[in-house]
PDB file of C-alpha atoms in Angstrom:
ATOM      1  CA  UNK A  22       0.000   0.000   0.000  1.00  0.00           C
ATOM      2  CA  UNK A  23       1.239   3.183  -0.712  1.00  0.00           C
ATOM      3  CA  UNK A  24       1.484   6.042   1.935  1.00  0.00           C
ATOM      4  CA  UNK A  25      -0.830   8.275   0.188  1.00  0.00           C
ATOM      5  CA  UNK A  26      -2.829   5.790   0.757  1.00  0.00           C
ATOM      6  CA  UNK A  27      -2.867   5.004   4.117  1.00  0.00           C
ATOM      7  CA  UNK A  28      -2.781   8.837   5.579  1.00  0.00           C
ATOM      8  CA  UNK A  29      -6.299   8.852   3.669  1.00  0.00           C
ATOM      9  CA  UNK A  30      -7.698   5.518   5.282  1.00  0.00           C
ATOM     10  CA  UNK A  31      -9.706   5.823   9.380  1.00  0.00           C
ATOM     11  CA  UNK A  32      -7.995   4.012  12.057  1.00  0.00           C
ATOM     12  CA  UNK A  33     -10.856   0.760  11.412  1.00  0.00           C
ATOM     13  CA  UNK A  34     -10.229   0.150   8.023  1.00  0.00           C
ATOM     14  CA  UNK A  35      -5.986   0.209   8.571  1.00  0.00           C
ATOM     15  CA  UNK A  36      -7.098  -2.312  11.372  1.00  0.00           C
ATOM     16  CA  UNK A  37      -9.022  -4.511   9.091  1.00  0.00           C
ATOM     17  CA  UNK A  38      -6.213  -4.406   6.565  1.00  0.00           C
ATOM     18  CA  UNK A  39      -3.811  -5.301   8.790  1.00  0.00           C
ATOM     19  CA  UNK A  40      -5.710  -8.610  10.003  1.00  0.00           C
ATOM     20  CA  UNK A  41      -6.011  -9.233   5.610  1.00  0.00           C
ATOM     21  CA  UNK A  42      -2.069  -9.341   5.544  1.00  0.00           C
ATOM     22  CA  UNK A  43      -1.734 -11.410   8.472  1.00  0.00           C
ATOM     23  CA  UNK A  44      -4.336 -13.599   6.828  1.00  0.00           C
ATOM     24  CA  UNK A  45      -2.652 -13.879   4.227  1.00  0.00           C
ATOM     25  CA  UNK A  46       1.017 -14.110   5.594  1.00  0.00           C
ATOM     26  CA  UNK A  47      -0.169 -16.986   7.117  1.00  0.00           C
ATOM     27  CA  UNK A  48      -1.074 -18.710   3.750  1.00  0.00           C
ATOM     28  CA  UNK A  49       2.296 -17.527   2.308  1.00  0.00           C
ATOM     29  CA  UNK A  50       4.272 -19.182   5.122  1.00  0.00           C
ATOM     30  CA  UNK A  51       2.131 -21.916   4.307  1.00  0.00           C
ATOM     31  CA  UNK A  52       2.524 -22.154   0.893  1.00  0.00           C
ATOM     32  CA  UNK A  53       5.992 -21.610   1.660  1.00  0.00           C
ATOM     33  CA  UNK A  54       5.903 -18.256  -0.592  1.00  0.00           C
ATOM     34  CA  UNK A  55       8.513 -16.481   1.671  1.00  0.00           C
ATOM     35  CA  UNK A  56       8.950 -13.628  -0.990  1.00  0.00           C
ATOM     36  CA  UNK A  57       5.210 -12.822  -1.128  1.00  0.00           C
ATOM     37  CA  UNK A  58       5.731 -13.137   2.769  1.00  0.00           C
ATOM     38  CA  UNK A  59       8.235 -10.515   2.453  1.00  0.00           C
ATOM     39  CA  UNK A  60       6.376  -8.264   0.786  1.00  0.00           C
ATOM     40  CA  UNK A  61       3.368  -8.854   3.152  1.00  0.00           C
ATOM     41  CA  UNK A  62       5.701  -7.495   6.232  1.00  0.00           C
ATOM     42  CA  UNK A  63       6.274  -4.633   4.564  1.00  0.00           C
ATOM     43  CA  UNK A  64       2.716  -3.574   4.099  1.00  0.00           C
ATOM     44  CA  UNK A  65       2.413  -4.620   7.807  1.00  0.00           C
ATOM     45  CA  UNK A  66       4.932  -2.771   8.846  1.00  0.00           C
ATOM     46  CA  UNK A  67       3.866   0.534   6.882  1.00  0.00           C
ATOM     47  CA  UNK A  68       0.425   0.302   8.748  1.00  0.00           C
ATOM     48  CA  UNK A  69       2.200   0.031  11.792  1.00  0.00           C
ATOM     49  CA  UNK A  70       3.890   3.370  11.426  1.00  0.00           C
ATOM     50  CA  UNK A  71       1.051   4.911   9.886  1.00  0.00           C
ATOM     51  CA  UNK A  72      -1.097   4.245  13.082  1.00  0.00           C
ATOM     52  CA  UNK A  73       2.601   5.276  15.121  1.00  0.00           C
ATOM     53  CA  UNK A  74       2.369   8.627  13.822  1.00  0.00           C
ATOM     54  CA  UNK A  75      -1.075   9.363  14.055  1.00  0.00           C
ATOM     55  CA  UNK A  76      -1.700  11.778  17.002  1.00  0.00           C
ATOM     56  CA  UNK A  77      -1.684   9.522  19.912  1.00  0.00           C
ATOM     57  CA  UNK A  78       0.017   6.720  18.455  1.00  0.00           C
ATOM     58  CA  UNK A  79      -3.092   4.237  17.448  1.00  0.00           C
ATOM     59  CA  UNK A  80      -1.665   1.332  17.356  1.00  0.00           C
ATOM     60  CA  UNK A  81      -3.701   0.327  20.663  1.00  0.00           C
ATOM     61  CA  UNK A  82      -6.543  -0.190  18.084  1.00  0.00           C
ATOM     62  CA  UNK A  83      -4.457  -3.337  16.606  1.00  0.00           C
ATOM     63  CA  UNK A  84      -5.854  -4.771  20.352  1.00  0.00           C
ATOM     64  CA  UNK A  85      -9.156  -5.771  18.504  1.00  0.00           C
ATOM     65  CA  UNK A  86      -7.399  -8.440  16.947  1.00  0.00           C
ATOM     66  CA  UNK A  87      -6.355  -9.757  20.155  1.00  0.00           C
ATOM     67  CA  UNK A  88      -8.849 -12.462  19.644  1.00  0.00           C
ATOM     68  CA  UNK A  89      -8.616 -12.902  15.993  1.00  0.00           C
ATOM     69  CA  UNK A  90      -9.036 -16.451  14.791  1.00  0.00           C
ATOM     70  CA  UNK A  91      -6.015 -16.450  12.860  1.00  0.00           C
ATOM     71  CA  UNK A  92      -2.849 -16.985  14.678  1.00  0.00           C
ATOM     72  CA  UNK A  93      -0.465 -14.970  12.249  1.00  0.00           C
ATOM     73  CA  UNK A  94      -3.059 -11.795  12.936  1.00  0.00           C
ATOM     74  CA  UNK A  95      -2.498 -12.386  16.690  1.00  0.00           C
ATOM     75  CA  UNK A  96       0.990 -12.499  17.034  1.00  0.00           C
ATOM     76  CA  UNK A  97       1.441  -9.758  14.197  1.00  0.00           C
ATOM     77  CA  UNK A  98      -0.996  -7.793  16.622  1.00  0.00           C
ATOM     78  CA  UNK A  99       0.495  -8.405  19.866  1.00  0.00           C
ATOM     79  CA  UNK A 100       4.127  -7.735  18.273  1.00  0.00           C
ATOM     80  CA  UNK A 101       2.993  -4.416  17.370  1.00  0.00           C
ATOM     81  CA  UNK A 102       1.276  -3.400  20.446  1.00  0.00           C
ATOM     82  CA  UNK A 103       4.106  -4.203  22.821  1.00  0.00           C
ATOM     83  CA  UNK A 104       5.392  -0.393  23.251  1.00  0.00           C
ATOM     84  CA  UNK A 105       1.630   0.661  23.912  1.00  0.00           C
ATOM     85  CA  UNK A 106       0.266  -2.161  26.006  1.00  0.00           C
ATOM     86  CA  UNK A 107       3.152  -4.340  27.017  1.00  0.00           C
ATOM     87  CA  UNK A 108       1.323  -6.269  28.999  1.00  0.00           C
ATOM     88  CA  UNK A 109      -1.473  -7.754  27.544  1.00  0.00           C
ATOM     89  CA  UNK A 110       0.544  -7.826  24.391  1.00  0.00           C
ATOM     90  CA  UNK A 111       3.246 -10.133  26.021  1.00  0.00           C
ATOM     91  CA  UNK A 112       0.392 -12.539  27.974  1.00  0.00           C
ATOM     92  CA  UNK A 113      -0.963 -12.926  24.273  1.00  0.00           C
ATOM     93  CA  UNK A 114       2.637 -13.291  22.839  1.00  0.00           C
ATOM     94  CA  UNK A 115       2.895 -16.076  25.903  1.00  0.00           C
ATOM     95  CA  UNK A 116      -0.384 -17.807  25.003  1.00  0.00           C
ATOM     96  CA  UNK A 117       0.844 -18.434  21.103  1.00  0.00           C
ATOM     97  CA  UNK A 118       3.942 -19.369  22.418  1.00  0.00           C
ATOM     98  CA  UNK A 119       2.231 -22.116  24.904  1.00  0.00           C
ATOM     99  CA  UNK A 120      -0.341 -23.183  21.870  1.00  0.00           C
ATOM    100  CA  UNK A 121       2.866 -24.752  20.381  1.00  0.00           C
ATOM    101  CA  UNK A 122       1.410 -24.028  16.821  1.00  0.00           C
ATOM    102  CA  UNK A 123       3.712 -23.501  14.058  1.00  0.00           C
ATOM    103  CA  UNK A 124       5.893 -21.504  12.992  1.00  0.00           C
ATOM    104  CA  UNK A 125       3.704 -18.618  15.144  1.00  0.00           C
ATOM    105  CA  UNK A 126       4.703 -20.251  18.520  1.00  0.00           C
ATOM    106  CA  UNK A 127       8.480 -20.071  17.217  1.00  0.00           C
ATOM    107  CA  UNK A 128       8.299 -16.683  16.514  1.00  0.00           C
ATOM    108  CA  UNK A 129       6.300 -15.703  19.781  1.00  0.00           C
ATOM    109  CA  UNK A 130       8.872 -17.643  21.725  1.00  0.00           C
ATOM    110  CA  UNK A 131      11.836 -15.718  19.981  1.00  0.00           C
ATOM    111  CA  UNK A 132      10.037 -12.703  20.623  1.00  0.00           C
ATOM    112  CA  UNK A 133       9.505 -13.431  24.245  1.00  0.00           C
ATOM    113  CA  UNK A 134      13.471 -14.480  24.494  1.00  0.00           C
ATOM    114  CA  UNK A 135      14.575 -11.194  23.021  1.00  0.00           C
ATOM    115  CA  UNK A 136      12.349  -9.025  25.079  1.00  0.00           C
ATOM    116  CA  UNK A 137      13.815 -10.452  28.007  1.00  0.00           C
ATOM    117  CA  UNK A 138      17.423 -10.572  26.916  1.00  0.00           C
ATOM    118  CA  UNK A 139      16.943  -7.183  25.868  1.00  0.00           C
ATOM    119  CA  UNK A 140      17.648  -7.757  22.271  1.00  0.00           C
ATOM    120  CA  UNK A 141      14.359  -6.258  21.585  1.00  0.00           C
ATOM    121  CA  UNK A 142      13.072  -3.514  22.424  1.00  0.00           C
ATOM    122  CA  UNK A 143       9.550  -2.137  21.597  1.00  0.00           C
ATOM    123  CA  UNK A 144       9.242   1.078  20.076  1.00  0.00           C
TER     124      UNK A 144
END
């Protein structure tokens, strides 16, 4: 998506994109499409900073998808609340992690590992 684009889109309907890309990152990884993947993460991550700069940094509204039925939506969604609602983000980021379901629970798990270790840091 292109900028222009997303400075003219309301907080909902960057939320309901952003739950589209992690549907369909999650049939990329399936597929095992990582280049389309690829791509997907950088539409994610351009919605992220959209909703970052927006007065007030909306990224809390990413919360909705707390209880998405798609795992890659959830752990997309509690990644990029972590510097706005660490909490709840990391107890969700805890619950992938325990579901054992891959490759999200990997990725939760390295997540988790980094936060502690201080590798990553939420911004």
């Amino acid at each position: 998506m292109k900028k222009r684009i997303l400075n003219e889109m309301r907080t909902n309907e960057l939320v309901d994109a952003y739950a589209q890309i992690g549907i369909l990152q999650y049939s990329a990884l399936d597929d095992g499409k990582i280049s389309k993947y690829n791509r997907l993460y950088d539409e994610k991550r351009a919605i992220e900073e959209e909703m970052k700069a927006r007065p007030g940094d909306e990224r809390r509204a990413l919360m909705v998808l707390y209880g998405y039925p798609n795992m890659q939506v959830r752990l997309n969604a509690a990644t990029a609340t972590l510097a706005v609602a660490p909490e709840p983000a990391r107890r969700l980021l805890e619950e992938i992690y325990a579901s054992g379901w891959p490759p999200q629970a990997y990725d939760a798990g390295m997540r988790l590992s980094a936060l502690d270790d201080g590798t990553f840091k939420p911004k």
